[in-house]
Amino acid sequence: MLRLLSFCLVLLFASTTTYATQTDDIELLNATLVARLHLAQKPEDGQMVGAYQVSFRANTDEPVTKVHILLNPDLQILKVVGAGNKPLKVSEKSTTVTGSRGLMLRAATITLAKPLKKDKGRPEIVIHYKGHLKDLSTYGVEGVPDRLHPDFTMIRAEGFAYPVFAKPDMAAISAAWSRKPFHQVAFLDVPGSNTVVGNLAIAQKTTSGDITTLELKSSRPTGLMALAIGPYSTSVIGPVTLALLPAADIAINQQVKGAVTALEEQLGAPASGVRMTVATLPSNYSAPDSQGAYFTHDSAPVNTAELKGALFNMWRMNPEGRAGHWAEGFDRVMEAIIEGQPNVAAFADTLFATSKTLLSNDPAMGKVALTDYIIEGYDDESGTISALAFVVLRQLMGEEAFTNLIAEMRQELSAGYIDMASAAEFLDQTVTDKDARKFIKNWFASGKVGKDMDRSGTLKDLLARYR
């Protein structure tokens, strides 16, 4: 969701209307945008021709027969094709978005070639479209004046410059903007000498005449692509590419250096090859809160804590935010650490209390080893209990030894298929502290979580059992 747009959306929602949380019926897996841009001073002269190729899978028990997409109202769908380049049936119309005050979008319903069942296929479709980008701030959506202008423009989901998979209502759109990260690629033909920056990194760049062709891709799963096109100057600060517009305050350079240094001191280096972009925007553009990039404004002071929190995405071991992933709890602890010691202490006490409640509600869970939580169906609970386990390890080992441990874990366990059993094996082979080793054995391998928690009224009591 947008940091600034979240405020602006208040202008769109009817004050007396509420919406139930909607469950996505599909999960996006991979997407490629191929687009040729013609930038012009007059909005009606700007033109883009695009093809959005996306693969997905069903996310509900009921077979999926149709998918719904939204585009900027001045973009026209040319055709949609499926496997074998066979045309798919499309019905489309310009419509007002439910829950807004007048926001108009192009809405289309695509009928799949055959019903898609959960875990039974990953179809790929290509949506061909062309047209202009309408300035959505004319509909009251402040901060999204995106149009194909040679001085500055953006290609992002919030401007609907490429298909957003949602029905035309604000609840569905909000859910779509917050989809799980996935792999994305973009091929853009851009006239002039402007640079493209965002949450996809430039993999290749060629120039022919006055047209620059760029291939951009994410190094890891990321949020919906957000690309800014303007007269940027770029520099490299460790794992960060800093992109500044001419009017930018150069003090941000030192702020980024300071944030990267602090994170490396607290967590070690990020995994090899992981990068991120920090870019400035004109003051009238809202900043997409897009994983893989951090956008701020030319002249506004940078919120150091917010910047540091955004850069932390490079250190995440579970970048897709999947429940049941072995590193779900690990990442939660790392995030608490970068917020400072008082927050770590409060976070640890809350974890302990929450874990006590979970185990009280389901005593059988307390007899399960952490390595077997997913096997036994405790996907939702594993993040909380494993986070508590890593908090206890940090206390038993001490900050310096634990910092060294997590740096090693990040380098050794960041690639390939890793589960909690593999993480537990790494801990057993790496940790030398006697108390910590006993704790690892009892919680990760022997299923003594419940026994320890039953006999501990506080986190301090739990730690005392291993000291």
Coordinates of C-alpha atoms in Angstrom, one line a residue:
M1 CA 0.0 0.0 0.0
L2 CA 1.2 3.5 -0.6
R3 CA 2.5 5.5 2.4
L4 CA 0.9 8.7 1.1
L5 CA -1.8 7.2 -1.0
S6 CA -3.2 5.4 2.1
F7 CA -4.1 8.9 3.4
C8 CA -5.4 10.0 0.0
L9 CA -7.7 7.0 -0.4
V10 CA -9.8 8.4 2.5
L11 CA -11.0 10.9 -0.1
L12 CA -12.3 8.0 -2.2
F13 CA -14.1 5.8 0.3
A14 CA -17.7 6.5 1.1
S15 CA -17.8 7.3 4.8
T16 CA -20.7 4.9 5.7
T17 CA -19.5 1.9 3.6
T18 CA -17.6 -1.1 5.0
Y19 CA -16.1 -4.0 3.1
A20 CA -15.4 -7.6 4.1
T21 CA -11.9 -8.9 3.7
Q22 CA -11.6 -10.6 0.4
T23 CA -9.6 -13.8 -0.4
D24 CA -7.7 -13.7 -3.6
D25 CA -8.8 -16.5 -5.9
I26 CA -5.4 -16.7 -7.7
E27 CA -1.8 -16.3 -6.7
L28 CA 0.5 -14.6 -9.2
L29 CA 3.8 -16.5 -9.8
N30 CA 5.7 -14.7 -12.5
A31 CA 5.1 -11.7 -14.7
T32 CA 6.8 -10.0 -17.6
L33 CA 5.9 -6.5 -19.0
V34 CA 7.0 -5.6 -22.5
A35 CA 6.1 -2.0 -23.3
R36 CA 7.1 0.7 -25.8
L37 CA 6.6 4.2 -24.5
H38 CA 6.1 7.4 -26.4
L39 CA 6.5 10.3 -24.1
A40 CA 4.9 13.7 -25.0
Q41 CA 4.1 17.1 -23.4
K42 CA 0.4 16.8 -24.2
P43 CA -1.4 13.9 -22.4
E44 CA -3.3 12.9 -25.6
D45 CA 0.0 12.5 -27.5
G46 CA 1.6 10.2 -25.0
Q47 CA 1.2 6.6 -26.0
M48 CA 2.2 3.1 -24.7
V49 CA 1.9 -0.3 -26.3
G50 CA 2.2 -3.1 -23.8
A51 CA 2.0 -6.9 -23.3
Y52 CA 1.7 -8.3 -19.8
Q53 CA 2.5 -12.0 -19.6
V54 CA 1.6 -13.6 -16.3
S55 CA 1.4 -17.1 -14.8
F56 CA -0.7 -17.9 -11.8
R57 CA -2.3 -20.7 -9.8
A58 CA -5.6 -21.2 -8.1
N59 CA -5.8 -20.2 -4.5
T60 CA -9.3 -21.4 -3.6
D61 CA -11.0 -24.8 -3.3
E62 CA -13.5 -23.9 -6.0
P63 CA -12.3 -24.1 -9.6
V64 CA -11.4 -20.7 -11.1
T65 CA -13.0 -20.1 -14.5
K66 CA -12.5 -16.3 -14.8
V67 CA -10.0 -13.8 -13.8
H68 CA -10.6 -10.0 -13.4
I69 CA -8.2 -7.2 -14.3
L70 CA -8.2 -3.4 -14.1
L71 CA -6.3 -0.9 -16.3
N72 CA -6.0 2.8 -16.5
P73 CA -9.2 4.2 -18.1
D74 CA -7.3 5.5 -21.1
L75 CA -5.8 2.1 -21.9
Q76 CA -7.5 -0.2 -24.3
I77 CA -7.3 -4.0 -24.3
L78 CA -6.4 -5.4 -27.8
K79 CA -6.6 -9.1 -27.0
V80 CA -5.8 -11.7 -24.4
V81 CA -4.2 -15.1 -25.4
G82 CA -3.5 -18.3 -23.5
A83 CA -1.5 -21.4 -24.2
G84 CA -0.6 -21.9 -27.9
N85 CA -1.4 -18.2 -28.5
K86 CA -5.1 -19.1 -28.6
P87 CA -7.4 -16.1 -28.0
L88 CA -9.4 -16.1 -24.7
K89 CA -12.9 -14.6 -24.3
V90 CA -12.8 -11.1 -22.8
S91 CA -15.6 -8.8 -21.8
E92 CA -14.6 -5.3 -20.8
K93 CA -16.1 -1.9 -19.9
S94 CA -15.2 1.4 -18.3
T95 CA -16.7 1.5 -14.8
T96 CA -16.7 3.4 -11.6
V97 CA -14.9 1.6 -8.8
T98 CA -17.1 0.5 -5.9
G99 CA -16.3 2.2 -2.7
S100 CA -14.7 5.2 -4.4
R101 CA -16.1 8.6 -5.2
G102 CA -15.9 8.6 -9.0
L103 CA -12.7 6.7 -9.8
M104 CA -13.1 5.3 -13.3
L105 CA -11.1 2.3 -14.6
R106 CA -11.1 -0.1 -17.5
A107 CA -12.4 -3.4 -16.1
A108 CA -12.2 -6.7 -17.9
T109 CA -13.2 -10.3 -17.2
I110 CA -11.2 -13.0 -18.9
T111 CA -12.6 -16.5 -19.3
L112 CA -9.9 -19.2 -18.9
A113 CA -9.6 -21.9 -21.5
K114 CA -10.5 -24.5 -18.9
P115 CA -11.4 -24.4 -15.2
L116 CA -8.3 -24.1 -12.9
K117 CA -8.3 -26.2 -9.8
K118 CA -6.1 -25.7 -6.8
D119 CA -2.6 -27.3 -7.2
K120 CA -3.6 -28.5 -10.7
G121 CA -1.8 -26.2 -13.1
R122 CA -0.1 -22.9 -13.7
P123 CA -1.7 -21.3 -16.7
E124 CA 0.0 -18.4 -18.5
I125 CA -1.9 -15.6 -20.3
V126 CA -0.7 -12.5 -22.2
I127 CA -2.7 -9.3 -22.1
H128 CA -2.1 -7.0 -25.1
Y129 CA -3.1 -3.3 -24.6
K130 CA -2.3 0.2 -25.7
G131 CA -3.3 3.8 -25.1
H132 CA -2.6 6.8 -22.9
L133 CA -2.1 7.1 -19.2
K134 CA -4.8 9.2 -17.6
D135 CA -3.8 11.4 -14.6
L136 CA -5.8 9.7 -11.8
S137 CA -5.4 12.7 -9.6
T138 CA -8.2 14.1 -11.7
Y139 CA -10.4 11.5 -9.9
G140 CA -9.2 12.7 -6.5
V141 CA -6.5 10.1 -6.1
E142 CA -3.8 12.5 -4.9
G143 CA -0.2 11.5 -5.6
V144 CA -0.9 9.5 -8.8
P145 CA -0.6 12.1 -11.6
D146 CA 1.1 9.5 -13.8
R147 CA 1.1 10.2 -17.5
L148 CA 3.5 9.7 -20.3
H149 CA 5.4 12.9 -19.9
P150 CA 9.1 13.3 -21.0
D151 CA 10.1 15.1 -17.8
F152 CA 8.9 12.4 -15.4
T153 CA 6.5 9.5 -15.3
M154 CA 5.9 6.2 -13.4
I155 CA 4.8 2.8 -14.5
R156 CA 3.2 1.2 -11.4
A157 CA 0.2 -0.6 -10.2
E158 CA -1.3 2.4 -8.5
G159 CA -1.6 4.2 -11.8
F160 CA -2.9 1.0 -13.5
A161 CA -0.2 1.2 -16.2
Y162 CA -0.3 -2.5 -16.4
P163 CA -3.1 -5.0 -15.5
V164 CA -4.0 -5.3 -11.8
F165 CA -5.8 -8.5 -11.0
A166 CA -8.8 -7.4 -9.1
K167 CA -12.5 -6.6 -9.4
P168 CA -13.5 -2.9 -9.6
D169 CA -13.9 -2.2 -5.9
M170 CA -11.5 -0.6 -3.4
A171 CA -11.3 -3.6 -1.1
A172 CA -10.3 -5.9 -3.9
I173 CA -7.8 -3.3 -5.2
S174 CA -6.2 -2.8 -1.8
A175 CA -5.8 -6.6 -1.6
A176 CA -4.2 -6.7 -5.1
W177 CA -1.7 -4.0 -4.3
S178 CA -0.6 -6.0 -1.3
R179 CA -0.2 -9.4 -3.1
K180 CA 2.6 -11.7 -2.0
P181 CA 5.9 -10.9 -3.7
F182 CA 6.7 -12.7 -6.9
H183 CA 9.3 -12.7 -9.7
Q184 CA 8.9 -10.0 -12.3
V185 CA 10.7 -8.8 -15.4
A186 CA 10.1 -5.7 -17.6
F187 CA 11.4 -4.8 -21.1
L188 CA 10.9 -1.2 -21.8
D189 CA 11.6 1.0 -24.9
V190 CA 12.0 4.5 -23.7
P191 CA 12.8 7.6 -25.8
G192 CA 15.4 10.2 -24.7
S193 CA 18.1 10.0 -22.1
N194 CA 16.0 9.4 -19.0
T195 CA 16.9 6.6 -16.6
V196 CA 14.5 3.9 -15.3
V197 CA 14.7 3.1 -11.6
G198 CA 12.6 1.1 -9.1
N199 CA 12.1 -2.3 -7.5
L200 CA 13.4 -4.1 -10.6
A201 CA 17.1 -3.7 -11.3
I202 CA 18.5 -3.0 -14.7
A203 CA 20.0 -6.2 -16.1
Q204 CA 20.7 -4.9 -19.6
K205 CA 20.6 -1.6 -21.4
T206 CA 21.1 -0.8 -25.1
T207 CA 20.6 2.4 -27.2
S208 CA 19.6 2.6 -30.8
G209 CA 19.1 6.2 -32.1
D210 CA 17.0 8.0 -29.5
I211 CA 15.4 4.9 -28.1
T212 CA 16.9 3.1 -25.0
T213 CA 15.9 -0.5 -24.5
L214 CA 16.1 -1.8 -20.9
E215 CA 15.7 -5.2 -19.4
L216 CA 14.8 -5.0 -15.7
K217 CA 14.2 -7.9 -13.3
S218 CA 13.9 -8.6 -9.6
S219 CA 16.8 -10.5 -7.9
R220 CA 14.2 -12.1 -5.6
P221 CA 10.4 -12.1 -5.2
T222 CA 9.2 -8.5 -4.9
G223 CA 6.0 -6.5 -4.7
L224 CA 4.2 -5.2 -7.8
M225 CA 6.7 -3.5 -10.1
A226 CA 7.1 0.3 -9.5
L227 CA 9.3 2.0 -12.0
A228 CA 10.1 5.7 -12.2
I229 CA 11.4 7.3 -15.4
G230 CA 13.3 10.6 -15.1
P231 CA 16.6 12.4 -15.3
Y232 CA 18.2 10.4 -12.5
S233 CA 21.8 10.3 -11.4
T234 CA 22.8 7.1 -9.7
S235 CA 25.5 5.9 -7.3
V236 CA 26.2 2.7 -5.5
I237 CA 26.3 2.4 -1.7
G238 CA 27.1 -1.2 -0.8
P239 CA 24.0 -3.2 -1.7
V240 CA 21.9 0.0 -2.5
T241 CA 21.6 1.9 -5.7
L242 CA 20.8 5.5 -4.9
A243 CA 18.9 7.4 -7.6
L244 CA 18.5 11.2 -7.3
L245 CA 16.6 13.6 -9.3
P246 CA 18.3 17.0 -9.9
A247 CA 16.3 18.7 -7.2
A248 CA 17.1 16.1 -4.5
D249 CA 18.7 16.9 -1.2
I250 CA 22.1 15.2 -1.4
A251 CA 22.0 14.7 2.4
I252 CA 20.1 11.5 1.7
N253 CA 23.4 10.0 0.5
Q254 CA 24.7 10.1 4.1
Q255 CA 21.5 8.8 5.5
V256 CA 21.6 5.8 3.2
K257 CA 25.2 5.1 4.1
G258 CA 24.4 5.4 7.8
A259 CA 21.4 3.0 7.5
V260 CA 23.3 0.4 5.6
T261 CA 26.2 0.6 8.0
A262 CA 23.9 0.2 11.0
L263 CA 22.1 -2.8 9.5
E264 CA 25.4 -4.5 8.7
E265 CA 26.6 -4.0 12.2
Q266 CA 23.4 -5.5 13.7
L267 CA 22.8 -8.3 11.2
G268 CA 26.0 -8.8 9.1
A269 CA 26.0 -8.5 5.3
P270 CA 22.9 -9.3 3.3
A271 CA 22.8 -12.4 1.1
S272 CA 25.1 -12.2 -1.9
G273 CA 23.5 -10.6 -5.0
V274 CA 20.5 -9.0 -3.1
R275 CA 20.2 -5.3 -4.0
M276 CA 17.7 -2.5 -3.5
T277 CA 17.0 0.9 -4.9
V278 CA 16.5 4.2 -3.0
A279 CA 15.0 6.8 -5.3
T280 CA 13.6 10.3 -5.0
L281 CA 10.3 11.5 -6.5
P282 CA 8.9 14.9 -7.3
S283 CA 6.8 16.3 -4.4
N284 CA 3.5 15.8 -6.1
Y285 CA 4.0 12.0 -6.6
S286 CA 3.1 9.6 -3.8
A287 CA 5.6 7.0 -2.8
P288 CA 4.8 3.3 -3.5
D289 CA 5.6 1.2 -0.5
S290 CA 7.1 -1.4 -2.8
Q291 CA 9.3 -4.2 -1.6
G292 CA 12.6 -3.9 -3.5
A293 CA 12.7 -0.1 -3.6
Y294 CA 12.3 2.8 -1.2
F295 CA 10.9 6.0 -2.7
T296 CA 11.2 9.4 -0.9
H297 CA 10.7 13.0 -2.0
D298 CA 13.2 15.5 -3.4
S299 CA 13.1 18.0 -0.6
A300 CA 11.4 16.3 2.3
P301 CA 13.5 15.0 5.2
V302 CA 14.0 11.2 5.1
N303 CA 12.5 9.3 8.0
T304 CA 15.6 7.3 9.1
A305 CA 13.7 4.6 11.0
E306 CA 11.4 4.1 8.0
L307 CA 14.4 4.0 5.6
K308 CA 16.1 1.4 7.8
G309 CA 13.0 -0.6 7.9
A310 CA 12.6 -0.6 4.2
L311 CA 16.3 -1.6 3.6
F312 CA 15.8 -4.5 6.0
N313 CA 14.0 -6.3 3.2
M314 CA 17.4 -7.1 1.8
W315 CA 18.1 -9.1 4.9
R316 CA 14.8 -11.1 5.0
M317 CA 15.2 -14.8 4.7
N318 CA 11.5 -15.2 3.9
P319 CA 11.0 -12.4 1.4
E320 CA 7.7 -13.8 0.1
G321 CA 6.2 -13.6 3.7
R322 CA 5.0 -17.2 3.5
A323 CA 3.3 -18.7 6.6
G324 CA 5.1 -21.9 7.6
H325 CA 8.4 -20.8 6.1
W326 CA 11.2 -21.8 8.4
A327 CA 12.5 -18.2 8.6
E328 CA 9.1 -16.5 9.4
G329 CA 10.0 -16.2 13.1
F330 CA 13.6 -15.6 12.3
D331 CA 12.7 -12.5 10.3
R332 CA 10.4 -11.2 13.0
V333 CA 13.2 -11.3 15.5
M334 CA 15.6 -9.6 13.1
E335 CA 13.1 -6.8 12.5
A336 CA 12.7 -6.3 16.2
I337 CA 16.5 -6.1 16.7
I338 CA 17.0 -3.3 14.2
E339 CA 14.3 -1.3 16.1
G340 CA 16.5 -1.2 19.2
Q341 CA 16.8 -2.9 22.6
P342 CA 13.6 -1.5 24.2
N343 CA 11.6 -2.8 21.3
V344 CA 13.3 -6.2 21.5
A345 CA 12.5 -6.6 25.1
A346 CA 8.8 -5.6 24.6
F347 CA 8.6 -7.9 21.5
A348 CA 10.1 -10.8 23.5
D349 CA 7.6 -10.4 26.4
T350 CA 4.7 -10.2 23.9
L351 CA 5.9 -13.3 22.1
F352 CA 6.1 -15.2 25.4
A353 CA 2.6 -14.3 26.3
T354 CA 1.2 -15.1 22.9
S355 CA 3.0 -18.5 22.9
K356 CA 1.6 -19.3 26.3
T357 CA -1.9 -18.7 25.0
L358 CA -1.4 -20.8 21.8
L359 CA 0.0 -23.7 23.8
S360 CA -2.8 -23.5 26.4
N361 CA -5.4 -23.6 23.7
D362 CA -3.7 -26.7 22.1
P363 CA -1.6 -28.7 24.6
A364 CA -0.8 -31.3 21.9
M365 CA 1.3 -28.6 20.1
G366 CA 3.6 -28.4 23.0
K367 CA 4.8 -32.0 22.5
V368 CA 5.7 -31.3 18.8
A369 CA 9.3 -30.5 17.9
L370 CA 9.7 -27.3 16.0
T371 CA 11.1 -29.2 13.0
D372 CA 7.7 -31.0 12.8
Y373 CA 5.3 -28.0 13.1
I374 CA 4.5 -27.8 9.4
I375 CA 4.1 -31.6 9.1
E376 CA 1.7 -31.6 12.0
G377 CA -0.3 -28.7 10.5
Y378 CA 0.9 -25.9 12.7
D379 CA 1.8 -23.5 9.8
D380 CA 0.1 -20.5 11.4
E381 CA 1.6 -21.1 14.9
S382 CA 5.2 -21.9 13.7
G383 CA 6.1 -18.3 13.1
T384 CA 5.3 -17.2 16.7
I385 CA 6.9 -20.2 18.4
S386 CA 10.0 -20.2 16.3
A387 CA 10.4 -16.4 16.9
L388 CA 10.3 -17.1 20.6
A389 CA 12.9 -19.8 20.1
F390 CA 15.3 -17.4 18.4
V391 CA 14.7 -14.7 21.1
V392 CA 15.7 -17.3 23.7
L393 CA 18.8 -18.3 21.7
R394 CA 19.8 -14.6 21.5
Q395 CA 19.6 -14.3 25.3
L396 CA 21.4 -17.5 26.0
M397 CA 24.3 -16.8 23.5
G398 CA 24.7 -13.1 24.0
E399 CA 24.2 -10.4 21.3
E400 CA 27.7 -10.6 19.7
A401 CA 27.6 -14.4 19.3
F402 CA 24.0 -14.3 18.1
T403 CA 24.8 -11.6 15.5
N404 CA 27.6 -13.7 14.2
L405 CA 25.3 -16.7 14.0
I406 CA 22.6 -14.9 12.0
A407 CA 25.1 -13.6 9.6
E408 CA 26.3 -17.2 9.0
M409 CA 22.7 -18.5 8.7
R410 CA 21.9 -15.8 6.1
Q411 CA 24.9 -16.8 4.0
E412 CA 24.5 -20.5 4.3
L413 CA 20.7 -20.9 4.3
S414 CA 19.6 -18.2 1.9
A415 CA 19.6 -20.2 -1.3
G416 CA 17.9 -23.5 -2.4
Y417 CA 15.3 -25.5 -0.5
I418 CA 15.6 -25.1 3.2
D419 CA 13.1 -26.2 5.9
M420 CA 13.1 -26.0 9.7
A421 CA 14.9 -29.4 9.9
S422 CA 17.8 -28.0 7.8
A423 CA 17.9 -24.9 9.9
A424 CA 18.0 -27.0 13.1
E425 CA 20.8 -29.1 11.7
F426 CA 22.8 -26.0 10.9
L427 CA 22.2 -24.7 14.5
D428 CA 23.3 -28.0 15.9
Q429 CA 26.5 -27.9 13.8
T430 CA 27.3 -24.3 14.5
V431 CA 26.3 -23.3 18.0
T432 CA 28.9 -24.2 20.7
D433 CA 27.4 -22.6 23.8
K434 CA 26.4 -25.4 26.1
D435 CA 23.1 -23.8 27.4
A436 CA 22.0 -22.9 23.9
R437 CA 22.8 -26.3 22.5
K438 CA 20.6 -27.9 25.2
F439 CA 17.8 -25.5 24.3
I440 CA 18.1 -26.2 20.5
K441 CA 17.8 -30.0 21.2
N442 CA 14.8 -29.6 23.5
W443 CA 12.8 -27.2 21.3
F444 CA 13.8 -28.0 17.7
A445 CA 14.2 -31.8 18.0
S446 CA 12.7 -33.2 21.2
G447 CA 9.3 -31.5 21.5
K448 CA 9.7 -30.1 25.0
V449 CA 8.3 -26.7 24.2
G450 CA 5.1 -27.3 26.1
K451 CA 6.9 -28.7 29.2
D452 CA 9.2 -25.7 29.4
M453 CA 6.4 -23.1 28.9
D454 CA 4.1 -24.8 31.5
R455 CA 6.8 -24.5 34.1
S456 CA 7.7 -20.9 33.2
G457 CA 5.5 -17.9 34.3
T458 CA 7.7 -15.4 32.5
L459 CA 10.4 -15.2 29.9
K460 CA 12.9 -14.8 32.7
D461 CA 11.7 -18.1 34.2
L462 CA 12.1 -19.8 30.8
L463 CA 15.7 -18.5 30.4
A464 CA 16.5 -19.6 34.0
R465 CA 15.7 -23.2 33.0
Y466 CA 18.8 -23.2 30.7
R467 CA 21.2 -21.2 32.8

